[in-house]
Amino acid sequence: MSCQGTPAMEDMQSKSPLLTEKQSEGFKEVAADGFVLGGFTWRHALPDIQRPVVIINAATSVRCRHYARFADYLFANGFDVITYDYRGIGESRPAIMKDLKASWTDWGAMDFEAMLKRAQREFPGQPIDVVGHSFGGCAAGLGASGQVIRRLVTVGAQFAYWRDYAPEQRWRMFGKWHLLMPLLTRFCGYFPGKRLGWLEDTPAGVVRDWSTPTGRYEQRPSGRRLLKAAGRMPFTNVRAQTLAISISDDPYGTVAAIERLLDYFSHARKTHLRIEPQDIGEQQVGHFAFFRSAYQATLWPIALTWLQTGELAPDSPGRTVPRS
């Protein structure tokens, strides 16, 4: 298999609607280590210190353009919005992937932290909220400035511990993500996901973090380095009103996986909402569909209400998961 050339298959996020050009503007932001990140801003014409700004953290190797319609929705409901790509992905992809040194912890401690700094600089005095999809929820706990987050909504958020995968799909997923993905990465110097139609091309360091079979983030390769450098994990900086949304047919976002990550946010006020597809009149939703515009009337208002009030609406679908 060649690791060069144009992808033979379109990835999932390339099929998403394009950005609404009248509402969004592109930007470049330099992280603390000098890496240049790309993203988009939805900004209202007049500043308002009462208006929150929402940072959207993408899932692993999903381009920020996948979240454009959701960003449009938040903008239309009175928020300023920042979307961005982690280093190695989309707007933040370098010319040569195999030379890129990047890990999950870099995506949180460097890239997300850069967005927190940008939000404070570009929207001074405004409340800062975060929406995190999949690993994006974990990234929200890795920024040193996490104490500035007012409200946090996560969707299917976890850090891919294989024993937490849904039992009926666990071994297939283990083979795909914990055996084949690292094998191809070793051969190519990065994971050629676009050629396979499996998300975006992914840095080797991220693959090492994802495929390491341990249930503790601080035991992942980059997590160990972070713990050694900082002396503690930064999740405790986050004191936000936190809503974790999980969908029952998401094979990554099982109750065990969601709760495993939530336990790291020990100083946050946490609510875990578990939704069955049938609760919203659907047969399936899965891991990626939440942010598709088809769910604007059924799922998006749950996140919107939490960002607006820090509470669930009384008629929210699903059930809250008891927490010990």
Coordinates of N, CA, C and O in Angstrom, one line a residue, residues 114-212:
A114 N -4.3 27.3 23.1 CA -4.2 28.5 22.2 C -5.5 29.1 21.9 O -5.7 30.4 21.8
M115 N -6.6 28.3 21.8 CA -7.9 28.8 21.5 C -8.5 29.5 22.7 O -9.2 30.5 22.6
L116 N -8.2 29.0 23.9 CA -8.7 29.7 25.1 C -8.0 31.1 25.2 O -8.7 32.1 25.6
K117 N -6.7 31.1 24.9 CA -6.0 32.4 24.9 C -6.6 33.4 23.8 O -6.8 34.6 24.1
R118 N -6.9 32.8 22.7 CA -7.5 33.6 21.6 C -8.8 34.1 22.0 O -9.1 35.3 21.7
A119 N -9.7 33.3 22.6 CA -11.0 33.8 23.0 C -10.9 34.9 24.0 O -11.7 35.9 23.9
Q120 N -10.0 34.8 24.9 CA -9.8 35.9 25.9 C -9.3 37.2 25.2 O -9.7 38.3 25.6
R121 N -8.5 37.0 24.2 CA -7.9 38.2 23.5 C -8.9 38.8 22.6 O -9.1 40.1 22.5
E122 N -9.6 38.0 21.8 CA -10.5 38.5 20.7 C -11.9 38.9 21.3 O -12.6 39.7 20.6
F123 N -12.3 38.3 22.4 CA -13.6 38.6 23.0 C -13.4 38.9 24.4 O -13.9 38.2 25.3
P124 N -12.7 40.0 24.7 CA -12.4 40.3 26.1 C -13.6 40.5 27.0 O -14.5 41.2 26.7
G125 N -13.6 39.8 28.1 CA -14.6 39.9 29.1 C -15.8 39.1 28.9 O -16.7 39.0 29.8
Q126 N -15.9 38.4 27.7 CA -17.1 37.6 27.4 C -16.9 36.2 28.1 O -15.8 35.7 28.2
P127 N -18.0 35.6 28.5 CA -18.0 34.3 29.0 C -17.5 33.3 28.0 O -17.8 33.5 26.8
I128 N -16.7 32.3 28.4 CA -16.2 31.3 27.4 C -16.8 29.9 27.7 O -16.7 29.4 28.9
D129 N -17.4 29.4 26.7 CA -18.0 28.0 26.8 C -17.3 27.1 25.8 O -16.7 27.6 24.9
V130 N -17.5 25.8 26.0 CA -16.8 24.9 25.2 C -17.8 23.7 24.8 O -18.5 23.3 25.7
V131 N -17.7 23.3 23.6 CA -18.4 22.1 23.1 C -17.3 21.1 22.7 O -16.5 21.5 21.8
G132 N -17.3 19.9 23.2 CA -16.3 18.9 22.8 C -16.8 17.6 22.4 O -17.6 17.0 23.1
H133 N -16.5 17.2 21.2 CA -17.0 16.0 20.6 C -15.9 14.9 20.7 O -14.7 15.1 20.3
S134 N -16.2 13.8 21.3 CA -15.3 12.6 21.4 C -14.1 13.0 22.1 O -14.2 13.5 23.2
F135 N -12.9 12.9 21.5 CA -11.7 13.3 22.2 C -11.7 14.8 22.5 O -11.0 15.3 23.5
G136 N -12.5 15.6 21.8 CA -12.6 17.0 22.1 C -13.1 17.3 23.5 O -12.7 18.4 24.1
G137 N -13.8 16.4 24.1 CA -14.2 16.6 25.5 C -13.0 16.4 26.4 O -12.9 17.0 27.4
C138 N -12.2 15.4 26.1 CA -10.9 15.2 26.9 C -10.0 16.4 26.7 O -9.4 16.9 27.7
A139 N -9.9 16.9 25.5 CA -9.0 18.1 25.2 C -9.4 19.3 26.1 O -8.5 20.0 26.5
A140 N -10.7 19.4 26.4 CA -11.2 20.5 27.2 C -10.6 20.5 28.6 O -10.6 21.5 29.2
G141 N -10.1 19.3 29.0 CA -9.5 19.2 30.3 C -8.0 19.4 30.4 O -7.4 19.3 31.4
L142 N -7.4 19.5 29.2 CA -5.9 19.5 29.1 C -5.3 20.9 29.0 O -4.1 21.0 29.1
G143 N -6.1 21.9 28.8 CA -5.6 23.3 28.8 C -5.3 23.8 30.2 O -6.1 23.7 31.1
A144 N -4.2 24.5 30.3 CA -3.8 25.1 31.6 C -4.7 26.2 32.0 O -4.8 26.4 33.2
S145 N -5.5 26.8 31.1 CA -6.4 27.9 31.4 C -7.8 27.4 31.6 O -8.8 28.2 31.4
G146 N -8.0 26.1 31.9 CA -9.3 25.5 32.0 C -10.3 26.2 33.0 O -11.5 26.1 32.8
Q147 N -9.7 26.9 33.9 CA -10.6 27.6 34.9 C -11.4 28.7 34.3 O -12.4 29.1 34.9
V148 N -11.1 29.2 33.1 CA -11.9 30.2 32.5 C -13.2 29.7 31.8 O -14.0 30.5 31.4
I149 N -13.3 28.4 31.7 CA -14.5 27.8 31.0 C -15.7 27.9 31.9 O -15.7 27.4 33.1
R150 N -16.7 28.5 31.4 CA -18.0 28.7 32.2 C -18.8 27.5 32.1 O -19.2 26.9 33.2
R151 N -19.1 27.0 30.9 CA -20.0 25.9 30.7 C -19.4 25.0 29.6 O -18.7 25.5 28.7
L152 N -19.5 23.7 29.8 CA -18.9 22.7 28.9 C -20.0 21.7 28.5 O -20.7 21.1 29.4
V153 N -20.1 21.4 27.3 CA -21.0 20.3 26.7 C -20.1 19.4 26.0 O -19.4 19.8 25.1
T154 N -20.2 18.1 26.3 CA -19.4 17.1 25.6 C -20.4 16.1 25.0 O -21.5 15.9 25.5
V155 N -20.0 15.6 23.8 CA -20.9 14.6 23.1 C -20.0 13.4 22.8 O -19.0 13.5 22.1
G156 N -20.4 12.2 23.3 CA -19.7 11.0 23.1 C -18.2 11.1 23.6 O -17.3 10.5 23.0
A157 N -17.9 11.8 24.6 CA -16.5 12.2 25.0 C -15.9 11.1 25.8 O -16.4 10.7 26.8
Q158 N -14.7 10.7 25.4 CA -13.9 9.6 26.0 C -12.5 9.6 25.4 O -12.2 10.4 24.6
F159 N -11.7 8.7 25.9 CA -10.3 8.6 25.3 C -10.0 7.2 24.8 O -8.8 6.8 25.0
A160 N -11.0 6.5 24.3 CA -10.7 5.3 23.6 C -10.0 4.2 24.3 O -9.0 3.7 23.9
Y161 N -10.6 3.8 25.5 CA -10.1 2.7 26.2 C -10.9 1.5 25.6 O -12.1 1.4 25.7
W162 N -10.2 0.5 25.1 CA -10.8 -0.6 24.3 C -11.8 -1.4 25.1 O -12.8 -1.8 24.5
R163 N -11.6 -1.6 26.4 CA -12.5 -2.4 27.2 C -13.9 -1.6 27.4 O -14.9 -2.3 27.7
D164 N -13.9 -0.3 27.1 CA -15.1 0.4 27.2 C -16.0 0.4 25.9 O -17.1 0.9 25.9
Y165 N -15.4 -0.1 24.8 CA -16.2 -0.1 23.6 C -17.4 -1.0 23.8 O -17.4 -2.0 24.6
A166 N -18.4 -0.8 23.0 CA -19.6 -1.6 23.1 C -19.3 -3.1 22.8 O -18.5 -3.4 21.9
P167 N -19.7 -4.0 23.7 CA -19.3 -5.4 23.6 C -19.5 -6.0 22.3 O -18.6 -6.8 21.8
E168 N -20.6 -5.7 21.6 CA -20.9 -6.4 20.3 C -19.9 -5.9 19.2 O -19.8 -6.6 18.1
Q169 N -19.2 -4.8 19.4 CA -18.3 -4.3 18.3 C -16.9 -4.2 18.8 O -16.0 -3.8 18.1
R170 N -16.6 -4.6 20.1 CA -15.3 -4.4 20.7 C -14.2 -5.0 20.0 O -13.2 -4.3 19.7
W171 N -14.3 -6.2 19.6 CA -13.1 -6.9 19.0 C -12.9 -6.4 17.5 O -11.7 -6.2 17.1
R172 N -13.9 -6.0 16.8 CA -13.7 -5.4 15.5 C -13.0 -4.1 15.6 O -12.1 -3.7 14.9
M173 N -13.5 -3.3 16.6 CA -12.9 -2.0 16.8 C -11.5 -2.1 17.3 O -10.6 -1.3 16.9
F174 N -11.2 -3.1 18.2 CA -9.9 -3.3 18.7 C -8.9 -3.6 17.5 O -7.8 -3.1 17.4
G175 N -9.4 -4.5 16.6 CA -8.5 -4.8 15.5 C -8.3 -3.6 14.6 O -7.2 -3.4 14.1
K176 N -9.3 -2.8 14.4 CA -9.2 -1.6 13.5 C -8.3 -0.5 14.0 O -7.4 -0.1 13.4
W177 N -8.6 -0.2 15.3 CA -7.9 1.0 15.9 C -6.7 0.7 16.7 O -5.8 1.6 16.9
H178 N -6.6 -0.5 17.2 CA -5.4 -0.8 18.1 C -4.4 -1.8 17.5 O -3.4 -2.0 18.1
L179 N -4.8 -2.4 16.4 CA -3.8 -3.2 15.7 C -3.5 -2.7 14.3 O -2.3 -2.4 14.0
L180 N -4.5 -2.6 13.4 CA -4.3 -2.1 12.0 C -3.8 -0.7 12.0 O -2.9 -0.4 11.2
M181 N -4.4 0.2 12.7 CA -4.0 1.6 12.7 C -2.6 1.8 13.1 O -1.8 2.5 12.3
P182 N -2.1 1.3 14.2 CA -0.7 1.5 14.5 C 0.3 0.8 13.5 O 1.4 1.3 13.3
L183 N -0.2 -0.3 13.0 CA 0.7 -1.0 12.0 C 0.9 -0.2 10.8 O 2.0 0.0 10.3
L184 N -0.2 0.4 10.2 CA -0.1 1.2 9.0 C 0.7 2.5 9.4 O 1.4 3.0 8.5
T185 N 0.5 3.0 10.6 CA 1.3 4.2 11.0 C 2.8 3.9 11.0 O 3.6 4.8 10.6
R186 N 3.1 2.8 11.5 CA 4.6 2.4 11.5 C 5.1 2.4 10.1 O 6.3 2.8 9.8
F187 N 4.3 1.9 9.2 CA 4.8 1.7 7.8 C 4.9 3.1 7.1 O 5.8 3.4 6.3
C188 N 3.9 4.0 7.3 CA 3.8 5.3 6.6 C 4.4 6.4 7.3 O 4.7 7.5 6.7
G189 N 4.6 6.4 8.7 CA 5.1 7.5 9.4 C 3.9 8.4 9.9 O 4.1 9.3 10.7
Y190 N 2.7 8.1 9.5 CA 1.5 8.7 10.0 C 0.4 7.7 9.6 O 0.6 6.8 8.8
F191 N -0.8 8.0 10.1 CA -1.9 7.1 9.7 C -2.6 7.6 8.5 O -3.2 8.7 8.5
P192 N -2.6 6.9 7.4 CA -3.2 7.4 6.1 C -4.7 7.2 6.1 O -5.3 6.6 5.2
G193 N -5.4 7.9 7.0 CA -6.9 7.7 7.1 C -7.7 8.1 6.0 O -8.7 7.5 5.7
K194 N -7.3 9.1 5.3 CA -8.1 9.6 4.1 C -8.1 8.6 3.0 O -9.2 8.4 2.4
R195 N -7.0 8.0 2.7 CA -7.0 6.9 1.7 C -7.9 5.8 2.0 O -8.6 5.2 1.1
L196 N -8.1 5.5 3.3 CA -9.0 4.4 3.7 C -10.4 4.8 3.9 O -11.3 4.0 4.0
G197 N -10.7 6.1 3.8 CA -12.0 6.6 4.2 C -12.3 6.6 5.7 O -13.4 6.6 6.1
W198 N -11.2 6.5 6.5 CA -11.3 6.5 7.9 C -10.9 7.8 8.5 O -9.7 8.0 8.9
L199 N -11.7 8.8 8.5 CA -11.4 10.1 9.0 C -10.2 10.7 8.3 O -9.9 10.4 7.1
E200 N -9.5 11.7 8.9 CA -8.4 12.4 8.3 C -7.1 11.6 8.5 O -7.0 10.8 9.4
D201 N -6.1 12.0 7.7 CA -4.7 11.5 8.0 C -4.4 12.0 9.4 O -4.7 13.1 9.8
T202 N -3.6 11.1 10.2 CA -3.5 11.4 11.6 C -2.0 11.2 12.0 O -1.3 10.3 11.6
P203 N -1.5 12.2 12.9 CA -0.1 12.1 13.3 C 0.2 10.8 14.1 O -0.7 10.3 14.8
A204 N 1.4 10.4 13.9 CA 1.8 9.1 14.6 C 1.7 9.2 16.1 O 1.3 8.2 16.8
G205 N 2.0 10.3 16.7 CA 1.9 10.5 18.2 C 0.5 10.3 18.7 O 0.2 9.8 19.7
V206 N -0.5 10.8 17.9 CA -1.9 10.7 18.2 C -2.3 9.2 18.2 O -3.0 8.7 19.0
V207 N -1.8 8.5 17.1 CA -2.1 7.1 17.0 C -1.5 6.3 18.2 O -2.2 5.4 18.7
R208 N -0.3 6.6 18.6 CA 0.3 6.0 19.8 C -0.6 6.2 21.0 O -0.8 5.2 21.8
D209 N -1.1 7.4 21.2 CA -2.0 7.6 22.4 C -3.3 6.8 22.3 O -3.7 6.2 23.3
W210 N -3.9 6.9 21.1 CA -5.2 6.2 20.9 C -5.0 4.7 21.1 O -5.9 4.1 21.8
S211 N -4.0 4.1 20.6 CA -3.9 2.6 20.5 C -3.3 2.0 21.8 O -3.3 0.8 21.9
T212 N -2.8 2.8 22.7 CA -2.2 2.3 23.9 C -3.3 1.7 24.8 O -4.3 2.4 25.2

